mmCIF file of C-alpha atoms in Angstrom:
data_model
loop_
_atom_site.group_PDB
_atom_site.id
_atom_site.type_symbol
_atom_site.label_atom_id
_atom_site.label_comp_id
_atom_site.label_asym_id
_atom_site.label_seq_id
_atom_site.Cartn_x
_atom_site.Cartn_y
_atom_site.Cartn_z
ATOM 1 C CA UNK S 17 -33.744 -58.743 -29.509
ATOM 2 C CA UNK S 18 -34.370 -60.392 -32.910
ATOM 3 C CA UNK S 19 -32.358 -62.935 -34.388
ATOM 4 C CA UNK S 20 -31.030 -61.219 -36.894
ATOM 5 C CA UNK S 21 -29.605 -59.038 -34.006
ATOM 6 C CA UNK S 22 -28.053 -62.251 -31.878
ATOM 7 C CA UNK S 23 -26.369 -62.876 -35.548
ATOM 8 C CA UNK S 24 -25.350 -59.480 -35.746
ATOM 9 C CA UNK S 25 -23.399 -58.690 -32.632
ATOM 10 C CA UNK S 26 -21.410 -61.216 -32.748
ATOM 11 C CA UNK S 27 -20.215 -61.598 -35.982
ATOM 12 C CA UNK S 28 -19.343 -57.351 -35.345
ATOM 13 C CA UNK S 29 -17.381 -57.935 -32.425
ATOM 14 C CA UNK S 30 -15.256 -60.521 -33.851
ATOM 15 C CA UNK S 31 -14.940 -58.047 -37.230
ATOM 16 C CA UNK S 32 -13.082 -55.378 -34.368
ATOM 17 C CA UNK S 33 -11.587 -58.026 -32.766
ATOM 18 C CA UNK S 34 -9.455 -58.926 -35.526
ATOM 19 C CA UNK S 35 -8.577 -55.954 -36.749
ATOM 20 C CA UNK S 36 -5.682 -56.292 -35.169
ATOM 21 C CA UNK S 37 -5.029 -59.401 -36.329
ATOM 22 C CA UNK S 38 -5.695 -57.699 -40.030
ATOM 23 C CA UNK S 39 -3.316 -55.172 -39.731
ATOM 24 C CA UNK S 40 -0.585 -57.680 -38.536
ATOM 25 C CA UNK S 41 -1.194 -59.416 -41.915
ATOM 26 C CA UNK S 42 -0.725 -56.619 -43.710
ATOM 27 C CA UNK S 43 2.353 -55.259 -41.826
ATOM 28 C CA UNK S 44 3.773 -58.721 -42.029
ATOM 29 C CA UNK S 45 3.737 -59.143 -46.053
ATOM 30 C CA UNK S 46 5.049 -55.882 -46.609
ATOM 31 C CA UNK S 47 8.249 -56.208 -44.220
ATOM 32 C CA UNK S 48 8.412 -59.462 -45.722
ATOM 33 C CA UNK S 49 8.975 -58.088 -48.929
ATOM 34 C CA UNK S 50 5.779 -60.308 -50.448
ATOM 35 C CA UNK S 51 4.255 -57.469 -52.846
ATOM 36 C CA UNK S 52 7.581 -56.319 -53.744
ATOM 37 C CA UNK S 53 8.595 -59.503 -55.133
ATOM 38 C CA UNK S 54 5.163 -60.028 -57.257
ATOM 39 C CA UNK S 55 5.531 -56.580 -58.760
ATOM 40 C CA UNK S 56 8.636 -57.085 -59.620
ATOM 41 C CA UNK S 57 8.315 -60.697 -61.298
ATOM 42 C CA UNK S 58 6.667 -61.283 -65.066
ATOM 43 C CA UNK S 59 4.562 -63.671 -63.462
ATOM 44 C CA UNK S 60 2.242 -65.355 -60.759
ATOM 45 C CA UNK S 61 4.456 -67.730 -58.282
ATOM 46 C CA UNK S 62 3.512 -70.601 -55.678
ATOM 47 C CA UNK S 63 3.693 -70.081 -52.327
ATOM 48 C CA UNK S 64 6.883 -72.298 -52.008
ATOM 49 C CA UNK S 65 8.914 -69.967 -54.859
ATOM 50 C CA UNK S 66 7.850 -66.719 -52.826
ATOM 51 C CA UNK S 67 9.191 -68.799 -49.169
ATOM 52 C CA UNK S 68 12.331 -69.539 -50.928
ATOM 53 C CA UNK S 69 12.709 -66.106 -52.297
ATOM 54 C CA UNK S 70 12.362 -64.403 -49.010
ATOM 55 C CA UNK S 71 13.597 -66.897 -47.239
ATOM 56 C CA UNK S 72 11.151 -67.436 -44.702
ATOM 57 C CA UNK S 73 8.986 -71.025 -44.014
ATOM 58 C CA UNK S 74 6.722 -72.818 -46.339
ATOM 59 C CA UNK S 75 4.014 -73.331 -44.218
ATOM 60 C CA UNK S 76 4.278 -69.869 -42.749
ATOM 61 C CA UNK S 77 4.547 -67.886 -46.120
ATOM 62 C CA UNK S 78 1.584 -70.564 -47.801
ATOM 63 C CA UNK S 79 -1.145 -69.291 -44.351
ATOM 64 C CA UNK S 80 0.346 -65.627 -44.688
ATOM 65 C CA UNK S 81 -0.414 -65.468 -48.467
ATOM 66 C CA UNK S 82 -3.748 -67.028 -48.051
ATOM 67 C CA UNK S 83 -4.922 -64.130 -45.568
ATOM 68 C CA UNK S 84 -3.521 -61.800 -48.434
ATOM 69 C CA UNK S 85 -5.871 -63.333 -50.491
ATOM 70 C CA UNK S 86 -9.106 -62.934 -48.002
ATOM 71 C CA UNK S 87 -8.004 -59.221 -47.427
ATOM 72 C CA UNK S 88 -7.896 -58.550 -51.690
ATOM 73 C CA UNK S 89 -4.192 -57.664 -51.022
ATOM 74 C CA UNK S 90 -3.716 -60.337 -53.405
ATOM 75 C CA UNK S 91 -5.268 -62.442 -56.057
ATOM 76 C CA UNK S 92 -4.741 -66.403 -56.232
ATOM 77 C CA UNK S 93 -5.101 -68.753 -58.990
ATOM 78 C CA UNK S 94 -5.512 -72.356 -58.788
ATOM 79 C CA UNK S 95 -3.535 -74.826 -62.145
ATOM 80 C CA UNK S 96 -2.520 -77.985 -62.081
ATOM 81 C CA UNK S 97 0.256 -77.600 -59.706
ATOM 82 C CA UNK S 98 -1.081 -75.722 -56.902
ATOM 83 C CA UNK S 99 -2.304 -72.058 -56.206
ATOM 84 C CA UNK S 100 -0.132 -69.156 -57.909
ATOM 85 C CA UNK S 101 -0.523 -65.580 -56.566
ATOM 86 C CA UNK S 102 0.016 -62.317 -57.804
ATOM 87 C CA UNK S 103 -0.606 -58.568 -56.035
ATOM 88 C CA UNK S 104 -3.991 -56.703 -57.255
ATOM 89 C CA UNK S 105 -4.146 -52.540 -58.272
ATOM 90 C CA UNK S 106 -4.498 -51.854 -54.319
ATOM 91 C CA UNK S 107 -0.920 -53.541 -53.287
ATOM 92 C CA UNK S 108 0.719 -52.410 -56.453
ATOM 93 C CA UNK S 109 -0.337 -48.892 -55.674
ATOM 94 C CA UNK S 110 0.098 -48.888 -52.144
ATOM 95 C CA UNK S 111 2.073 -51.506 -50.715
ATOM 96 C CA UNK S 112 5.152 -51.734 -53.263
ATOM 97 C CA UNK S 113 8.536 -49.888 -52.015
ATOM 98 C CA UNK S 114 9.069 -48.534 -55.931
ATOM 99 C CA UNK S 115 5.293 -46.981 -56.478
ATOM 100 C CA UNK S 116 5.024 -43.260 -56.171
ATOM 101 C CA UNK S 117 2.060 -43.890 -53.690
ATOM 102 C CA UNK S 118 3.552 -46.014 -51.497
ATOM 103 C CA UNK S 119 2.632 -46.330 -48.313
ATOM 104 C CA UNK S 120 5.250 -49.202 -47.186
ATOM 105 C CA UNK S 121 7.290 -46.620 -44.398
ATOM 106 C CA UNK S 122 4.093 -45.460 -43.349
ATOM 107 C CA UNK S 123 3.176 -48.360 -42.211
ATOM 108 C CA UNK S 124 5.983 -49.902 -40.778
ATOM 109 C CA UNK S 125 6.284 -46.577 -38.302
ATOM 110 C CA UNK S 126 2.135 -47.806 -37.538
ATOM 111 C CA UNK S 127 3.620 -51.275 -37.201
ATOM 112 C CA UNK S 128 7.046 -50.570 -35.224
ATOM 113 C CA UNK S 129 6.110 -47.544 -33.180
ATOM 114 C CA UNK S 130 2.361 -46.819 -32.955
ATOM 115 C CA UNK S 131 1.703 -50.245 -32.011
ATOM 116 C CA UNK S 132 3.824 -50.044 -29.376
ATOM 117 C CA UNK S 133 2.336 -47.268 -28.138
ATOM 118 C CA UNK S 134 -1.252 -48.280 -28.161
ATOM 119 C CA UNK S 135 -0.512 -51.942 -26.026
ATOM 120 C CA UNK S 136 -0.916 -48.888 -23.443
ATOM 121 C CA UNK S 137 -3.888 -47.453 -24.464
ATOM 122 C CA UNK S 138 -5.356 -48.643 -21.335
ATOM 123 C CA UNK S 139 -3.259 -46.687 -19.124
ATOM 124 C CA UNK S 140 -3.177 -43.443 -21.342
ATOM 125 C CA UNK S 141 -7.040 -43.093 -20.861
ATOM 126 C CA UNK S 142 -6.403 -43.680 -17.343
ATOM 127 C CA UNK S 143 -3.712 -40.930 -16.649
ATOM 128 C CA UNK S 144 -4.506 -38.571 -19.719
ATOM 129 C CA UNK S 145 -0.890 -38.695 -21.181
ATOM 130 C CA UNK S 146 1.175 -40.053 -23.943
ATOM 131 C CA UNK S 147 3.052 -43.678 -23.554
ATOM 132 C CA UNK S 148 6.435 -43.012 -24.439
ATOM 133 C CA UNK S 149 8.232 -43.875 -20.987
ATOM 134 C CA UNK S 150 6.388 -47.093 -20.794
ATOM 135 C CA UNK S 151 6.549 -48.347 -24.859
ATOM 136 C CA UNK S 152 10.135 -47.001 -25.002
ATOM 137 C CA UNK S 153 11.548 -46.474 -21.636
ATOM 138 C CA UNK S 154 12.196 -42.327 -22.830
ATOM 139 C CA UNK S 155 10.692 -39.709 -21.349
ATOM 140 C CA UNK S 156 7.555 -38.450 -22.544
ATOM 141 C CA UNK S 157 8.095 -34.779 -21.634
ATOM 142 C CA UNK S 158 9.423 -33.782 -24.799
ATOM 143 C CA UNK S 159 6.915 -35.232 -27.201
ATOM 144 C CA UNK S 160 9.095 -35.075 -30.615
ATOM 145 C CA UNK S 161 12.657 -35.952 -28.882
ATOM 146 C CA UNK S 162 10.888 -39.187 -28.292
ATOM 147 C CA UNK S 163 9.243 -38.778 -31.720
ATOM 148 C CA UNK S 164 12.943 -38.394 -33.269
ATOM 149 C CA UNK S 165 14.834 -40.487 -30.160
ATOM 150 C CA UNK S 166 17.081 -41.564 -32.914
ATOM 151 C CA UNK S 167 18.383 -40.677 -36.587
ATOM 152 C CA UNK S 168 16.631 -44.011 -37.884
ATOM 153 C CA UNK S 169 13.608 -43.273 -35.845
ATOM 154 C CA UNK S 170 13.375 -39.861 -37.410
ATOM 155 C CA UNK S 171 13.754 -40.979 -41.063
ATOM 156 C CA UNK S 172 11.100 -44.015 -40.474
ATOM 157 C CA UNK S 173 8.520 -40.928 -39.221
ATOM 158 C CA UNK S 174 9.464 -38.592 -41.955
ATOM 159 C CA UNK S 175 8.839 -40.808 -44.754
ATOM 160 C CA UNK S 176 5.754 -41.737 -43.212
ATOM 161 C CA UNK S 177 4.675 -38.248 -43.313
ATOM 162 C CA UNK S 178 5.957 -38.294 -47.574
ATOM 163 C CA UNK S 179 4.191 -41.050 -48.283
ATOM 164 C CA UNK S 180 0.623 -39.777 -46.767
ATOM 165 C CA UNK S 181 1.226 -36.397 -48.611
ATOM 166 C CA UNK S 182 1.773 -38.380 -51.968
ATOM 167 C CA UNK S 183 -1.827 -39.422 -51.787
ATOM 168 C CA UNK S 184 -3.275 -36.599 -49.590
ATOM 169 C CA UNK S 185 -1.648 -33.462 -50.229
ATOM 170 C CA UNK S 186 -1.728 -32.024 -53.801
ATOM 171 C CA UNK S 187 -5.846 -32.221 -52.115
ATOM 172 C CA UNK S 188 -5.272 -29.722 -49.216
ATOM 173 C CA UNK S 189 -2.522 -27.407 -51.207
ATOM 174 C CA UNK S 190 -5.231 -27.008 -53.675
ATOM 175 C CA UNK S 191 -8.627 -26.279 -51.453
ATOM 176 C CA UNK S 192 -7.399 -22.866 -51.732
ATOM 177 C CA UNK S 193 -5.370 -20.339 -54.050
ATOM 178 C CA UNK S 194 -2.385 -20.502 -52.873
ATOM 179 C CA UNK S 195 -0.881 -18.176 -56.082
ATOM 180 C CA UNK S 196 -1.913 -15.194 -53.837
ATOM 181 C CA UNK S 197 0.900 -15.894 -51.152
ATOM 182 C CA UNK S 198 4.101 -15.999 -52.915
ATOM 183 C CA UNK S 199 6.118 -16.363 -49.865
ATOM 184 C CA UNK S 200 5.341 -19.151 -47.919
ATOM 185 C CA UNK S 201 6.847 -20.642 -44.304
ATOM 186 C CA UNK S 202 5.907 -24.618 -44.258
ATOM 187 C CA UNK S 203 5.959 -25.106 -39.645
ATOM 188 C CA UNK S 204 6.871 -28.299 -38.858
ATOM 189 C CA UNK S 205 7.903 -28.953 -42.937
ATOM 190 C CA UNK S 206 9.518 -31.995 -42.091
ATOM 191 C CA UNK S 207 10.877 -33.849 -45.233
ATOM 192 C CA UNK S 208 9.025 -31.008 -47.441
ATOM 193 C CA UNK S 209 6.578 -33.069 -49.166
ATOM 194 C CA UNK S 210 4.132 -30.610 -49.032
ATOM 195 C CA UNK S 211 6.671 -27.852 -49.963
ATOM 196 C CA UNK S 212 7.229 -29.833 -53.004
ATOM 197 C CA UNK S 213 3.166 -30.204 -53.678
ATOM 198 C CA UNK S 214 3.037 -26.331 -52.786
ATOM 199 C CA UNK S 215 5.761 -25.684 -55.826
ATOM 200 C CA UNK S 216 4.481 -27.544 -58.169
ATOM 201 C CA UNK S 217 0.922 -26.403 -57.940
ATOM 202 C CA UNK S 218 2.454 -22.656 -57.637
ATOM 203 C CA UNK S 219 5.486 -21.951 -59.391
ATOM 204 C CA UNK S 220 5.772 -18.249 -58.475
ATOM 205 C CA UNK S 221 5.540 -19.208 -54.869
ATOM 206 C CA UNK S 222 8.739 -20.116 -52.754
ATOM 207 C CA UNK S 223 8.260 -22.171 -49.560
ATOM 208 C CA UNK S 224 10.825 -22.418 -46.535
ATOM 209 C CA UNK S 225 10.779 -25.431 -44.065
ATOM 210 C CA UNK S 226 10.831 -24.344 -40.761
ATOM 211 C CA UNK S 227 12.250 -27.363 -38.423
ATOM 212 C CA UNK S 228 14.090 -28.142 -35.737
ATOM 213 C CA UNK S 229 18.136 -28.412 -36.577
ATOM 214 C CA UNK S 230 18.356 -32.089 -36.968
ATOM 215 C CA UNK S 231 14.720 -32.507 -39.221
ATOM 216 C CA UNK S 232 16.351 -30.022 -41.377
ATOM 217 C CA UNK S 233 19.923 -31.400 -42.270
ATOM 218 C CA UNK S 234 17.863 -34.852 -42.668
ATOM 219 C CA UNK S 235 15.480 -33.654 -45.137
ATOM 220 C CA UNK S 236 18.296 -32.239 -46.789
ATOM 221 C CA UNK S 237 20.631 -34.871 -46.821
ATOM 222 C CA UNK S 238 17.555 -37.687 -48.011
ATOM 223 C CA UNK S 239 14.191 -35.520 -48.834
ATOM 224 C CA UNK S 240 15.033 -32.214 -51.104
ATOM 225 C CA UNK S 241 17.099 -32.251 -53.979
ATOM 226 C CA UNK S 242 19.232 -29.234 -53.281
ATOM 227 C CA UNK S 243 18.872 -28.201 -57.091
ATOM 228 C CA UNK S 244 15.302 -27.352 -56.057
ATOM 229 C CA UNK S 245 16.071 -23.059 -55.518
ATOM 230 C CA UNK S 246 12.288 -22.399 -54.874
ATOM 231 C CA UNK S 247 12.193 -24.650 -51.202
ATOM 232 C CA UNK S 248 14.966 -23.501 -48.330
ATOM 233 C CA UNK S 249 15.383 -24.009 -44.997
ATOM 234 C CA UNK S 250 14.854 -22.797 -41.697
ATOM 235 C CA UNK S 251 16.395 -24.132 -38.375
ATOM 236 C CA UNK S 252 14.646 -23.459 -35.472
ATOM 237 C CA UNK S 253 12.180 -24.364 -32.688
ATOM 238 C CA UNK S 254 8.565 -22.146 -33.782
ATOM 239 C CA UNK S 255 7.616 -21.962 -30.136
ATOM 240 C CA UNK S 256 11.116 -20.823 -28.743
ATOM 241 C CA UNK S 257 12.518 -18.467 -31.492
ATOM 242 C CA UNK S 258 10.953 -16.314 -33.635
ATOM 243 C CA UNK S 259 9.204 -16.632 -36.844
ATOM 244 C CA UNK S 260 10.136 -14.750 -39.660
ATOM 245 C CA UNK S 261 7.217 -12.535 -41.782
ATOM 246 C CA UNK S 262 5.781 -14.189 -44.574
ATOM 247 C CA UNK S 263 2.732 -13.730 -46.898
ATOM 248 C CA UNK S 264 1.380 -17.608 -45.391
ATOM 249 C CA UNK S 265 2.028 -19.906 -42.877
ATOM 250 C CA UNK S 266 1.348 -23.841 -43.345
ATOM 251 C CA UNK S 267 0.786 -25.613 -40.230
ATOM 252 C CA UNK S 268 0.064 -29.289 -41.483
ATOM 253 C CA UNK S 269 -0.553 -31.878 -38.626
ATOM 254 C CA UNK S 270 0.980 -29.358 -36.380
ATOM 255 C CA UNK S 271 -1.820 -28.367 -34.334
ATOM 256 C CA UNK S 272 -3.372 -31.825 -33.238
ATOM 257 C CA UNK S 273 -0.140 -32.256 -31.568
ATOM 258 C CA UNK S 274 -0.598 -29.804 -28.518
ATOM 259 C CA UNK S 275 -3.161 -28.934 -26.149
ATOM 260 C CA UNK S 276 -5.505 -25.713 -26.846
ATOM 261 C CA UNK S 277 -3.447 -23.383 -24.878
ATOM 262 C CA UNK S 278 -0.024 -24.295 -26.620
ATOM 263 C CA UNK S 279 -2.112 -23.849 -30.178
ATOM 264 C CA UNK S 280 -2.999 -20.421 -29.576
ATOM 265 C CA UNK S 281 0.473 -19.482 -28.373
ATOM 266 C CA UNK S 282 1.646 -20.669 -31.753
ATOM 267 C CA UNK S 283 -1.153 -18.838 -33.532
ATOM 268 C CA UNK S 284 -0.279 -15.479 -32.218
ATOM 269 C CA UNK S 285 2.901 -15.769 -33.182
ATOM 270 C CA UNK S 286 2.120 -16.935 -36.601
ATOM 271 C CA UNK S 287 -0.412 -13.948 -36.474
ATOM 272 C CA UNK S 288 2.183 -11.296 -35.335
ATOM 273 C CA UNK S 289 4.763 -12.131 -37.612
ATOM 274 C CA UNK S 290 2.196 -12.590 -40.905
ATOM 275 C CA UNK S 291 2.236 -10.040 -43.378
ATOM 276 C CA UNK S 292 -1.115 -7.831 -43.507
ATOM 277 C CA UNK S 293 -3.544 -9.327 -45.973
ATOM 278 C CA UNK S 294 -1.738 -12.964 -45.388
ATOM 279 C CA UNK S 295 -2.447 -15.739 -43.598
ATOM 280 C CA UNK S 296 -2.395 -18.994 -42.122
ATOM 281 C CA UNK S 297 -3.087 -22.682 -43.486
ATOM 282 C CA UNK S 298 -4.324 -25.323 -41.476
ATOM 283 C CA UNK S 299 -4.420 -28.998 -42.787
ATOM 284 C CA UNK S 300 -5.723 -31.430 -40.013
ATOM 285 C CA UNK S 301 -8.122 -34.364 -39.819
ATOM 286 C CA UNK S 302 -11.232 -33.050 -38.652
ATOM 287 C CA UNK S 303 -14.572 -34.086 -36.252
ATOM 288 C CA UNK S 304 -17.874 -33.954 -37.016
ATOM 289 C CA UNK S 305 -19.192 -31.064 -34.824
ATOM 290 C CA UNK S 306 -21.549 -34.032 -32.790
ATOM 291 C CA UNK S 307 -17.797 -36.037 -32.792
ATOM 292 C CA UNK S 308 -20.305 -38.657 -34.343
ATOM 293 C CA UNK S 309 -17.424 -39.566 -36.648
ATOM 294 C CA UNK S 310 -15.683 -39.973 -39.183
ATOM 295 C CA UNK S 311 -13.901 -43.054 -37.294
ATOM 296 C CA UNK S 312 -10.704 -42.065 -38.701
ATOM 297 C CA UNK S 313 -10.884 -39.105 -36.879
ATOM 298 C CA UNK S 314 -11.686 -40.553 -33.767
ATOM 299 C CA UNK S 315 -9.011 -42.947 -34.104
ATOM 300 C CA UNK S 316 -6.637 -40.834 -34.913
ATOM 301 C CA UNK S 317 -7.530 -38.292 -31.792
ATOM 302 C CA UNK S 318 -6.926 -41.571 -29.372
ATOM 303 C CA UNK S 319 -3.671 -41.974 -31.437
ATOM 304 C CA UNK S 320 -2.566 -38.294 -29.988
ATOM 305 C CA UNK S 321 -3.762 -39.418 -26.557
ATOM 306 C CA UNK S 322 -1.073 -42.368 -26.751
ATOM 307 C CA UNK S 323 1.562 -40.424 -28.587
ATOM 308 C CA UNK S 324 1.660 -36.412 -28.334
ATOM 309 C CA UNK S 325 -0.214 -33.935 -25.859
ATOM 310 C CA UNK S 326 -2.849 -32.971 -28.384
ATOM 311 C CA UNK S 327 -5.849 -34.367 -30.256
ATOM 312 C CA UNK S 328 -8.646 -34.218 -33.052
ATOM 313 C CA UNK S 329 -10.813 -31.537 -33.382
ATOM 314 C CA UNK S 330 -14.060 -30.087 -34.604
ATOM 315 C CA UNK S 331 -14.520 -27.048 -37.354
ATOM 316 C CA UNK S 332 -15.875 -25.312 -35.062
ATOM 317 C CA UNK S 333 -12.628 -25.807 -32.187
ATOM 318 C CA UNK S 334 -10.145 -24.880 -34.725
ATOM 319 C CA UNK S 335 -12.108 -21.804 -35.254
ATOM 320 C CA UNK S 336 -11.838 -20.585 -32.307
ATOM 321 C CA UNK S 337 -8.341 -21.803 -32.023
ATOM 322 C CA UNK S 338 -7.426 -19.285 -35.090
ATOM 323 C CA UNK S 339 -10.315 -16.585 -33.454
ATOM 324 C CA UNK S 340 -7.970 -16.132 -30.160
ATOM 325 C CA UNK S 341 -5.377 -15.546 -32.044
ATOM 326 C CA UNK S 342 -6.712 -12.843 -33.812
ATOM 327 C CA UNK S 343 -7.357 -14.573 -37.338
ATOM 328 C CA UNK S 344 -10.083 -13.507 -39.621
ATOM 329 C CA UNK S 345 -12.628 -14.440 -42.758
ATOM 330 C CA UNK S 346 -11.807 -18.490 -41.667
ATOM 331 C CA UNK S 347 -13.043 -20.423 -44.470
ATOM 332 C CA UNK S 348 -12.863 -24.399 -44.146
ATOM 333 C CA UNK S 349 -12.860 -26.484 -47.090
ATOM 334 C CA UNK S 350 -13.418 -30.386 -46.821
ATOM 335 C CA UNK S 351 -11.366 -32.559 -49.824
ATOM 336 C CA UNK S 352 -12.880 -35.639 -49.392
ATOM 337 C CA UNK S 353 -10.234 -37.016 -48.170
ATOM 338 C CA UNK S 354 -8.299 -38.095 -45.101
ATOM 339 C CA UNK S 355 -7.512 -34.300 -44.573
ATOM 340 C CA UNK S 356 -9.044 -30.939 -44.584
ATOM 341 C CA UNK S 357 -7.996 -27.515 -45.106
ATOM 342 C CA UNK S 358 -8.539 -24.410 -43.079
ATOM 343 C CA UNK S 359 -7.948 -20.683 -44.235
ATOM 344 C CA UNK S 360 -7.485 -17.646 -41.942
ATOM 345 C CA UNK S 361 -7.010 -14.262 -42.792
ATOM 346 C CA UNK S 362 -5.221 -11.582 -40.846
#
């Protein structure tokens, strides 16, 4: 082995190493409040005006803002009187409560639930199953009532979903025309953000959110403005009751929740109950067919090991997932971005 090698090794294991340590940082200044406060003030402030601001420690906030600084979550500069600091275009983007494109809930469900989850990731490669019962003492049976144990819990997951749709979905409403399916059932619609992305984009089209009872009256009492006539509602549970006809059928980060088996029981009820000539949408993360990569993807799939029944999946898998259930002309379009879309035809 070379000695560029010895250097390299190393200095890569200690990169994964702390990436835990990175996302802690990150986690930590946005519960905090830290880029909230420097997008909302006129100008750059010391480490000791943000402490006394947020009321947390000196020395604590000073080492916390610092690490900011190393991860280009922030931007310091040195006067007279000490270091001032200020948030740069990603953290006012991303990591501010107010901007459109925040990602702040979406990351405090990573940092308040998903982490608790994967301090088990040990035992869920060991027994094959999801870590509710151990993270959260619930059973893990019923993979969304311990997704939506409580009313809090629920809201914390849903905007998590909004805030990935504000910078992934207008992407994967528009891989495809959409204008050719006026009537549209969103399964597993959740707080509608990609109803909302699916108006906007098509304004002849109507969506309905199909969710169970309690995801509905929350998205209606804190998601969708009921002046909004062209999304409604639909309580139910997809697998239990039946699913009305409609011209498409948006399944977004529904299948990658459930084994193969439970996906094409879905699908062939989504196929049965599709209008001739429609279809169904699929908007997942997908595998390289050699699941070489992306890493996203592969982290995410371990993600469903810890917390559903399901996982990532090739092209290729969801293919034959839509295939079984009697779906035709399946056309997959990749956006670039986190997720992809995939078109069947019945």
């Amino acid at each position: 082995m070379s000695s560029a090698e010895d250097l390299e090794y190393p200095r890569l294991l200690i990169q994964y190493q702390n990436g835990f340590l990175i996302s802690k940082v990150m986690f930590a200044a946005c519960e905090l409040g830290v880029f909230d406060l420097l997008r909302e003030s006129e100008d750059l402030l010391t480490s000791k005006a943000i402490a006394e601001q947020l009321g947390s420690s000196f020395q604590g906030m000073e080492r916390l803002l610092d690490a900011c600084v190393g991860l280009k979550l922030l931007r310091a500069e040195v006067r007279k009187e000490g270091a001032f600091y200020g948030n740069t275009e990603i953290s006012n983007l991303y990591l501010t409560k107010s901007s459109p494109k925040s990602q702040y809930h979406n990351l405090m469900y990573y940092s308040k639930t998903i982490y608790l989850c994967w301090h088990y990731l040990t035992d869920a490669v060991r027994e094959g199953k999801n870590q509710y019962e151990r993270a959260f003492g619930i059973s893990s049976k019923d993979v969304f009532e311990a997704l939506y144990r409580s009313e809090e819990e629920m809201i914390k997951f849903m905007y998590g979903l909004n805030a990935i749709w504000s910078i992934c979905g207008r992407d994967v409403i528009a891989a495809f025309d959409l204008s050719l399916f006026p009537v549209i059932y969103d399964l597993g619609g959740g707080a509608g953000a990609l109803a909302q992305e699916c108006v906007s984009l098509y304004p002849n089209c109507s969506v309905t959110i199909f969710d169970l009872p309690k995801v509905v009256q929350t998205a209606k009492k804190h998601f969708v403005s009921s002046e909004e006539r062209r999304i409604t509602f639909h309580e139910g549970d997809f697998f239990a009751d039946p699913i009305p006809e409609a011209d498409l059928y948006i399944l977004a980060r529904i299948l990658h929740d459930w084994a193969d088996e439970k996906c094409v029981q879905l699908l062939k009820k989504v196929q049965k109950a599709c209008k001739t000539g429609g279809g169904v949408l699929l908007v997942e993360t997908l595998l390289n067919e050699d699941r070489s990569g992306p890493l996203e993807s592969q982290l995410y799939s371990i993600n469903m090991l810890v917390q559903t029944e399901g996982k990532e999946r090739t092209p290729a898998e969801y293919s034959s997932l839509l295939t079984a259930a009697g779906f035709r002309e399946i056309e997959i379009k990749k956006t670039g971005k986190l997720y992809d879309a995939i078109l069947g035809r019945k």
